[in-house]
JSON list of C-alpha atoms in Angstrom, two decimals:
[
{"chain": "A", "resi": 1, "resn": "UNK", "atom": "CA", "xyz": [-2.13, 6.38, 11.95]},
{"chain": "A", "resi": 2, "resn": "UNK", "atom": "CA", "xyz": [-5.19, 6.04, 9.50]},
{"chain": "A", "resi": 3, "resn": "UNK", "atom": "CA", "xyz": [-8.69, 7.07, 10.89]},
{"chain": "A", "resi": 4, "resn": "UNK", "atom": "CA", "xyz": [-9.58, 3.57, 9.72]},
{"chain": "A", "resi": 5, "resn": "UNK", "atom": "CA", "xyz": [-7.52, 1.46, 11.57]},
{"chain": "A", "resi": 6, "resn": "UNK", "atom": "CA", "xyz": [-7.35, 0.76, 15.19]},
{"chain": "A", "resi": 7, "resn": "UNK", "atom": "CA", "xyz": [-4.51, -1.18, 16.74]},
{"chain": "A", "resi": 8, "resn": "UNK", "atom": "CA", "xyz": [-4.83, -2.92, 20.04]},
{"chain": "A", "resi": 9, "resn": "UNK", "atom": "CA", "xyz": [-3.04, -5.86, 22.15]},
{"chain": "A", "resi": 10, "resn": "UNK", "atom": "CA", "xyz": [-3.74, -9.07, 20.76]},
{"chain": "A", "resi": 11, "resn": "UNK", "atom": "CA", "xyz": [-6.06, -11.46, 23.04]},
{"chain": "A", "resi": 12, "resn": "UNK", "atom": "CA", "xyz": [-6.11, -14.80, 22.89]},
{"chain": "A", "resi": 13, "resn": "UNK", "atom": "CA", "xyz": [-9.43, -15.06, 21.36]},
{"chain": "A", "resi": 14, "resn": "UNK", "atom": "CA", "xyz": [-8.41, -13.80, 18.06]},
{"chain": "A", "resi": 15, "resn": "UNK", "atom": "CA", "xyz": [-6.04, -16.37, 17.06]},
{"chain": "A", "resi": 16, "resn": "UNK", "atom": "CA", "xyz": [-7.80, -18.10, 14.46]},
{"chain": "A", "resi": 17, "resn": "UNK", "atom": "CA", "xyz": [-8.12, -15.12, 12.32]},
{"chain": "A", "resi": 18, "resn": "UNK", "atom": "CA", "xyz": [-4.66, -14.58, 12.98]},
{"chain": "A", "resi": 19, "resn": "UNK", "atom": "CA", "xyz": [-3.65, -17.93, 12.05]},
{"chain": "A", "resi": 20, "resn": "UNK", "atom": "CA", "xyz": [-5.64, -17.14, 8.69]},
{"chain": "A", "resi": 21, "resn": "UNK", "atom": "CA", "xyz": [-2.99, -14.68, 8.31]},
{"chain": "A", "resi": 22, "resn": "UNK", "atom": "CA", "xyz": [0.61, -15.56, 8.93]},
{"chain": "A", "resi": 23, "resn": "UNK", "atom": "CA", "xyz": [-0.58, -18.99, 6.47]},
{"chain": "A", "resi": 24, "resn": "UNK", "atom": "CA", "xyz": [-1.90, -16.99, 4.51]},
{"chain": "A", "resi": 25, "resn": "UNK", "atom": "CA", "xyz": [1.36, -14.52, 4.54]},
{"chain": "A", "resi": 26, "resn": "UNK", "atom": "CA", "xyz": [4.05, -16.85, 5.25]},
{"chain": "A", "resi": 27, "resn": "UNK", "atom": "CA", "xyz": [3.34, -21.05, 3.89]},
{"chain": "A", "resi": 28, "resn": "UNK", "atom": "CA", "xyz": [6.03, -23.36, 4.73]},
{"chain": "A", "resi": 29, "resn": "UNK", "atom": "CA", "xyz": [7.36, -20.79, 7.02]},
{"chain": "A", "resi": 30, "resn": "UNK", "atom": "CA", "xyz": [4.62, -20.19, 9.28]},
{"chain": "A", "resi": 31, "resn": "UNK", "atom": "CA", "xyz": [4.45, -19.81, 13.02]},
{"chain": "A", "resi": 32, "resn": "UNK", "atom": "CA", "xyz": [2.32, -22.83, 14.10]},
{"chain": "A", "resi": 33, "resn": "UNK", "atom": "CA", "xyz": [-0.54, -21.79, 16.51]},
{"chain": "A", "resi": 34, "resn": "UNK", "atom": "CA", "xyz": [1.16, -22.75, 19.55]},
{"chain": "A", "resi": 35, "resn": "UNK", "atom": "CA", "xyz": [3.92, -20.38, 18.63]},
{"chain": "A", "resi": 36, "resn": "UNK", "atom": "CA", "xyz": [1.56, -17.56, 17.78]},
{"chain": "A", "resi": 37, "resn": "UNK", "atom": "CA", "xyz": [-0.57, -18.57, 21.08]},
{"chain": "A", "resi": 38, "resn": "UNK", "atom": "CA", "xyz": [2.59, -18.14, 22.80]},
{"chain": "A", "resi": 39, "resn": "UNK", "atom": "CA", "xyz": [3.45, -14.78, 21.33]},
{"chain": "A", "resi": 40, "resn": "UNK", "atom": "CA", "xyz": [0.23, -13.56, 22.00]},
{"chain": "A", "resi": 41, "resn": "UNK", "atom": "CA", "xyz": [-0.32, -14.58, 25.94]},
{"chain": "A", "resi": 42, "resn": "UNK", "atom": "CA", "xyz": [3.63, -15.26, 27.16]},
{"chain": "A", "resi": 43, "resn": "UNK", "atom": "CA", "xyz": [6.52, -13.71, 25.38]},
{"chain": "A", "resi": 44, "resn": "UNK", "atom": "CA", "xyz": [8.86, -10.91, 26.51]},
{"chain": "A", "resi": 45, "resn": "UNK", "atom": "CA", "xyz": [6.84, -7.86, 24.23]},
{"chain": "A", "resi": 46, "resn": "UNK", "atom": "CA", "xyz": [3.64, -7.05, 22.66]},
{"chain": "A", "resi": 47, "resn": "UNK", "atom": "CA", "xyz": [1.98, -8.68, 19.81]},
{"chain": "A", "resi": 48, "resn": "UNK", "atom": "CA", "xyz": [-0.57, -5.79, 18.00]},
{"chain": "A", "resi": 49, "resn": "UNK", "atom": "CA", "xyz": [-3.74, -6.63, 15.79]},
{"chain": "A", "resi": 50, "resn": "UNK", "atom": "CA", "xyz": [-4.52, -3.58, 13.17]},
{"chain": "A", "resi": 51, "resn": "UNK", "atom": "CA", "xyz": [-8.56, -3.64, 12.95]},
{"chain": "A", "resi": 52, "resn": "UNK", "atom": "CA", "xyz": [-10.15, -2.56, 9.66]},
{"chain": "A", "resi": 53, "resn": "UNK", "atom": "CA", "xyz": [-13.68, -2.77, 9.33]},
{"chain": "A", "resi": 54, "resn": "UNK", "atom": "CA", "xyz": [-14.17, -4.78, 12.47]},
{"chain": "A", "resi": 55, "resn": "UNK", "atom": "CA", "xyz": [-11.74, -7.07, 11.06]},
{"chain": "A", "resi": 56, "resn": "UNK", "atom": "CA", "xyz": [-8.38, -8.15, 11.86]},
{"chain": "A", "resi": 57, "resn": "UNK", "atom": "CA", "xyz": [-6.20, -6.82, 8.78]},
{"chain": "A", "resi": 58, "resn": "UNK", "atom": "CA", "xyz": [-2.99, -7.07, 10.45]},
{"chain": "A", "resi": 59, "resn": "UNK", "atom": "CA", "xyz": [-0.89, -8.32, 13.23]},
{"chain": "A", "resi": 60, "resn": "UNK", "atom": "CA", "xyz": [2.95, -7.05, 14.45]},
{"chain": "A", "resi": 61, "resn": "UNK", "atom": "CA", "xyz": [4.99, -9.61, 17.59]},
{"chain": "A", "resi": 62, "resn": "UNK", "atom": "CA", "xyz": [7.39, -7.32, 18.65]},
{"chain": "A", "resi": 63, "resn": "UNK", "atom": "CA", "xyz": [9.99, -9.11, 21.01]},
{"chain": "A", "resi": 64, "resn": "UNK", "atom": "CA", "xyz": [12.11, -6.90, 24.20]},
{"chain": "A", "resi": 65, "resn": "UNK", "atom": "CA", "xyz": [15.05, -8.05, 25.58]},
{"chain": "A", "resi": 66, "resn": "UNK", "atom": "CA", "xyz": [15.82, -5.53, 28.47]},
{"chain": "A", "resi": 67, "resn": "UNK", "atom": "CA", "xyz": [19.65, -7.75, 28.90]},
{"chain": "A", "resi": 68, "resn": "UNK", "atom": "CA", "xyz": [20.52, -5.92, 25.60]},
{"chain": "A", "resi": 69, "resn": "UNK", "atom": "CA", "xyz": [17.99, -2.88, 25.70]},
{"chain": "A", "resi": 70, "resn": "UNK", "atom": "CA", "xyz": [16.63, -3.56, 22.47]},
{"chain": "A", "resi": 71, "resn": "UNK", "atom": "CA", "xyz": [13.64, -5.35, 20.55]},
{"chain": "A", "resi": 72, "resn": "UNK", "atom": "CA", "xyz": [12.86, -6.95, 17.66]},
{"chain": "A", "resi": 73, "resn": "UNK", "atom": "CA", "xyz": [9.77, -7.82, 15.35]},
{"chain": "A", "resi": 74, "resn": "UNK", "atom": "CA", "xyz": [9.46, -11.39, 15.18]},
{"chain": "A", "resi": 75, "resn": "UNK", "atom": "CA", "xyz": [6.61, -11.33, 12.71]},
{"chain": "A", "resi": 76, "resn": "UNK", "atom": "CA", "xyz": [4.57, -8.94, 10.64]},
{"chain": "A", "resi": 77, "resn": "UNK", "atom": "CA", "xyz": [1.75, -9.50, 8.43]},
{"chain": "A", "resi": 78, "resn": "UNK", "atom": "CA", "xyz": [-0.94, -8.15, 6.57]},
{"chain": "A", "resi": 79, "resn": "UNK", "atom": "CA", "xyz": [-4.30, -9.91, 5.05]},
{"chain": "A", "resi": 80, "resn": "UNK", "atom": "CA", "xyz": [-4.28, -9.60, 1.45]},
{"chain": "A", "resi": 81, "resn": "UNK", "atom": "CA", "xyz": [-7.50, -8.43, 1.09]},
{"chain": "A", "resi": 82, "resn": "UNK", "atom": "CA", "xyz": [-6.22, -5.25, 3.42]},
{"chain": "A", "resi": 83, "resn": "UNK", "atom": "CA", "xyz": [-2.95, -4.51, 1.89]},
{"chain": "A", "resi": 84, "resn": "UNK", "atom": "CA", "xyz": [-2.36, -1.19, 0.74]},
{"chain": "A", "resi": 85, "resn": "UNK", "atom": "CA", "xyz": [-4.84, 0.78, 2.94]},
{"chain": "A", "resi": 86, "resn": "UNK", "atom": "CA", "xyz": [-1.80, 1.43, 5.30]},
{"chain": "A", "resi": 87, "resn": "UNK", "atom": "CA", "xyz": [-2.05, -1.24, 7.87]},
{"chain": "A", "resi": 88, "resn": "UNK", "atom": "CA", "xyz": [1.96, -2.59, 7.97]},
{"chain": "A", "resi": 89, "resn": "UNK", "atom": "CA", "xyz": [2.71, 1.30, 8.17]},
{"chain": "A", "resi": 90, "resn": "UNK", "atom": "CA", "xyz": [0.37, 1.83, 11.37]},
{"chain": "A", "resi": 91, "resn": "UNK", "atom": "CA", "xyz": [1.61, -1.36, 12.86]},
{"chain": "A", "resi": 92, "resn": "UNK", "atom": "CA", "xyz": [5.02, 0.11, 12.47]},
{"chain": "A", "resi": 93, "resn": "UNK", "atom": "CA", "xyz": [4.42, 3.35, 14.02]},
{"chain": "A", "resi": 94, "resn": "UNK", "atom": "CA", "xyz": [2.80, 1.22, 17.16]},
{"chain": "A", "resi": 95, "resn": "UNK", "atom": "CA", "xyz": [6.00, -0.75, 17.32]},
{"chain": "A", "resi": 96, "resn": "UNK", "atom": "CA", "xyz": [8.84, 2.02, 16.93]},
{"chain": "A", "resi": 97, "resn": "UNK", "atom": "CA", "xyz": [6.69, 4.21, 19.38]},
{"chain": "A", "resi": 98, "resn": "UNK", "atom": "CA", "xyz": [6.49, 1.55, 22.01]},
{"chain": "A", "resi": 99, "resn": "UNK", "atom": "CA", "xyz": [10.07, 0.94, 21.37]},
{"chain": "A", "resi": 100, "resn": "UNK", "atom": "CA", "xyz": [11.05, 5.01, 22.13]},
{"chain": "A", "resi": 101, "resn": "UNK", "atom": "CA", "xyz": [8.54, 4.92, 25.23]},
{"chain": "A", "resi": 102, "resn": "UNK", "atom": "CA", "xyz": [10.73, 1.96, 26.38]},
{"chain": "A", "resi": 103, "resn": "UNK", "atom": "CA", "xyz": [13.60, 3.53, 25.55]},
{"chain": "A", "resi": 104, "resn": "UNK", "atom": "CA", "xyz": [15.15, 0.66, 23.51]},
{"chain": "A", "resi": 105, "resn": "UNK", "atom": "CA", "xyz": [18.50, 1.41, 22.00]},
{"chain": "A", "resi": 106, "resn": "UNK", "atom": "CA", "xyz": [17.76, -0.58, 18.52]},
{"chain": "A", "resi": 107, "resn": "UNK", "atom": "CA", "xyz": [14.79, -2.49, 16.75]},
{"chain": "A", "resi": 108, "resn": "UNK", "atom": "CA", "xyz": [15.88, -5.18, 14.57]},
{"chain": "A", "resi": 109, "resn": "UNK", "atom": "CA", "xyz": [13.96, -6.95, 12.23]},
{"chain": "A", "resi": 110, "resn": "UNK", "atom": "CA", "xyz": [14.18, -9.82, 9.02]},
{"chain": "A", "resi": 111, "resn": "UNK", "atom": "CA", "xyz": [13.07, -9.86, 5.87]},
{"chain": "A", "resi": 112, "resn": "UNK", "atom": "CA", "xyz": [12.89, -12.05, 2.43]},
{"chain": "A", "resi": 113, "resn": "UNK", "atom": "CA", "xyz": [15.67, -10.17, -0.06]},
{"chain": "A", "resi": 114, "resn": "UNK", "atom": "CA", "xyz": [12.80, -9.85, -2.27]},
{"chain": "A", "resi": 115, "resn": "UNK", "atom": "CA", "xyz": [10.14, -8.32, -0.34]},
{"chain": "A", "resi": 116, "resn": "UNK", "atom": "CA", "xyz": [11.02, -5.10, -2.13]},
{"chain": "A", "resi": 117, "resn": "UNK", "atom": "CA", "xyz": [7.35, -3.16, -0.68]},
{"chain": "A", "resi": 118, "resn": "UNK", "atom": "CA", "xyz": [8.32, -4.33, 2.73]},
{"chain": "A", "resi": 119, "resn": "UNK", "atom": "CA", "xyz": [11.88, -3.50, 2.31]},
{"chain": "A", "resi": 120, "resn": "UNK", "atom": "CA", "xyz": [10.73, -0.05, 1.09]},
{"chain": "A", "resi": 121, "resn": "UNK", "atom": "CA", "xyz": [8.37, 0.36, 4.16]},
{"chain": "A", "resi": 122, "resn": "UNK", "atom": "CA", "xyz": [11.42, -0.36, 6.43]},
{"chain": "A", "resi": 123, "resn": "UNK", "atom": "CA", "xyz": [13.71, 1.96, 5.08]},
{"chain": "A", "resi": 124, "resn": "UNK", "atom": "CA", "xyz": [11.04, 4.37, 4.85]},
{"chain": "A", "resi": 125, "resn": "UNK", "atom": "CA", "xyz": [11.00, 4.23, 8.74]},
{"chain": "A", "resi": 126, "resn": "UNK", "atom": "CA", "xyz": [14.89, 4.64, 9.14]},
{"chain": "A", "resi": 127, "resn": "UNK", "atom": "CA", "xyz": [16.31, 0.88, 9.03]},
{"chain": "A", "resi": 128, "resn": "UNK", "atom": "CA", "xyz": [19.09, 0.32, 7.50]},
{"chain": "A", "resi": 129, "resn": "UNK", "atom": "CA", "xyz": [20.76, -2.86, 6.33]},
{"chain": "A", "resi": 130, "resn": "UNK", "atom": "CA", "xyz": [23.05, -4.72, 8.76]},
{"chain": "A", "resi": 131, "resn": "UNK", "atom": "CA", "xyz": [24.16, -7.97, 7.28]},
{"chain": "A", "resi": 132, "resn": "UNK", "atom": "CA", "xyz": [22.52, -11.09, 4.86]},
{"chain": "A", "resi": 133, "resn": "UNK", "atom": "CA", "xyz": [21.54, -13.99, 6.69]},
{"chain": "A", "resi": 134, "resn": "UNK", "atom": "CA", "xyz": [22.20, -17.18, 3.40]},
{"chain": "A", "resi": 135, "resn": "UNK", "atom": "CA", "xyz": [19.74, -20.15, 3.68]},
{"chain": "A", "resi": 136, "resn": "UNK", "atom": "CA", "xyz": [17.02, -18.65, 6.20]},
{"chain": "A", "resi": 137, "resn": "UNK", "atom": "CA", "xyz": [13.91, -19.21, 4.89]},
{"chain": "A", "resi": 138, "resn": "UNK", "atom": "CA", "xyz": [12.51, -22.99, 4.49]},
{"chain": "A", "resi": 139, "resn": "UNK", "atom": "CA", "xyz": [12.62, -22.82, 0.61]},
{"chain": "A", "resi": 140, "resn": "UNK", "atom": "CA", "xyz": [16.24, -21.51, 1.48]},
{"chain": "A", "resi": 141, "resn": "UNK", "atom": "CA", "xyz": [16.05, -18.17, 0.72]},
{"chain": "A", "resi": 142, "resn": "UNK", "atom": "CA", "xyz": [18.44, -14.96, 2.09]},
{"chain": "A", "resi": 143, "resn": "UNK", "atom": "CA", "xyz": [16.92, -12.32, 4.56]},
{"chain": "A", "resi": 144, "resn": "UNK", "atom": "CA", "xyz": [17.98, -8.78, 5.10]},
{"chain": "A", "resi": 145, "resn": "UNK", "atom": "CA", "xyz": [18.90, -8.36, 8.84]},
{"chain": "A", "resi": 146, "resn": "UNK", "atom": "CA", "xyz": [17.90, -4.52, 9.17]},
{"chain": "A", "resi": 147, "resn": "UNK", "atom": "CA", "xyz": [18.03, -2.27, 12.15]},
{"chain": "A", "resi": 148, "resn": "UNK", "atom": "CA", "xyz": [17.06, 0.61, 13.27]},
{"chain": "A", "resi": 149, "resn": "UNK", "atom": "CA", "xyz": [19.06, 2.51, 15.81]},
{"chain": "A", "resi": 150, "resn": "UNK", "atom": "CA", "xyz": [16.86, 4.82, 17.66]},
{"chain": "A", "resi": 151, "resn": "UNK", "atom": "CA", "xyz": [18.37, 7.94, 18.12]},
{"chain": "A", "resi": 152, "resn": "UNK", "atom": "CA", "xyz": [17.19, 9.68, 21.15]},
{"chain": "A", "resi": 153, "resn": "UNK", "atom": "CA", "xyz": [18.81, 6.55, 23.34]},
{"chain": "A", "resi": 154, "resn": "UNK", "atom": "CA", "xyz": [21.90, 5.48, 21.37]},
{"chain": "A", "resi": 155, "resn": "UNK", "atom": "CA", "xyz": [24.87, 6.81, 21.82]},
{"chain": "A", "resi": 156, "resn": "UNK", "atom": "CA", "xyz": [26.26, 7.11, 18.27]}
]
């Protein structure tokens, strides 16, 4: 984790700046803010801000469903103005280590088929590709479905 940045549990109150973000980060495909508000104060997980510089630079909704023993990240995101300084890599580290302290079996995850620096960044962290999901974006682009089977509580 960089010196830099801090990551803590989202609160309610910092919604609009992550609003600013997933727009920002995502257009037609956006969470609306009830959906995000949601995320943040009700769902089944933990939704993360990365702060840089007293700012929010980052955000990571990571969903648990203790049925299946696993979890997934619903949404990840980075401010432009903050990308490259490591944020989406500390956000990740956050996630799969909550996931091992919760001993979850798998984290699964989407992404855009041409999000090659996020792609990279998941592979990076040991996910592999699991199947192509056709027509799942609004402009109808494909997504990666990628997992990541974690080790220590998977029996392989």
């Amino acid at each position: 984790m960089s010196a830099d940045i801090n990551v803590r549990q989202a609160l309610f109150e910092d919604l609009d700046e992550i609003m600013k973000i997933e727009n920002a980060g995502f257009g037609a495909d956006a969470f609306s803010r009830r959906q995000i508000a949601y995320l943040i104060t009700q769902s089944k997980g933990k939704f993360f801000v990365a702060v840089h510089n007293n700012k929010i630079a980052g955000y990571v909704s990571f969903i648990m469903s203790r049925r299946h023993n696993t979890g997934r990240i619903y949404s990840i995101a980075v401010a432009s103005e903050h990308r490259g300084l490591g944020v989406a890599n500390t956000l990740m580290d956050k996630t799969i280590d909550l996931a091992n302290k919760k001993k979850l079996r798998a984290v699964f995850l989407e992404v855009r088929t041409d999000n090659a620096a996020a792609i990279k960044l998941y592979e990076k962290k040991g996910f592999i590709l699991s199947s192509i999901k056709h027509n799942y974006y609004h402009d109808g682009s494909p997504a990666y479905n990628m997992a990541l089977r974690l080790q220590t509580h998977t029996n392989l």
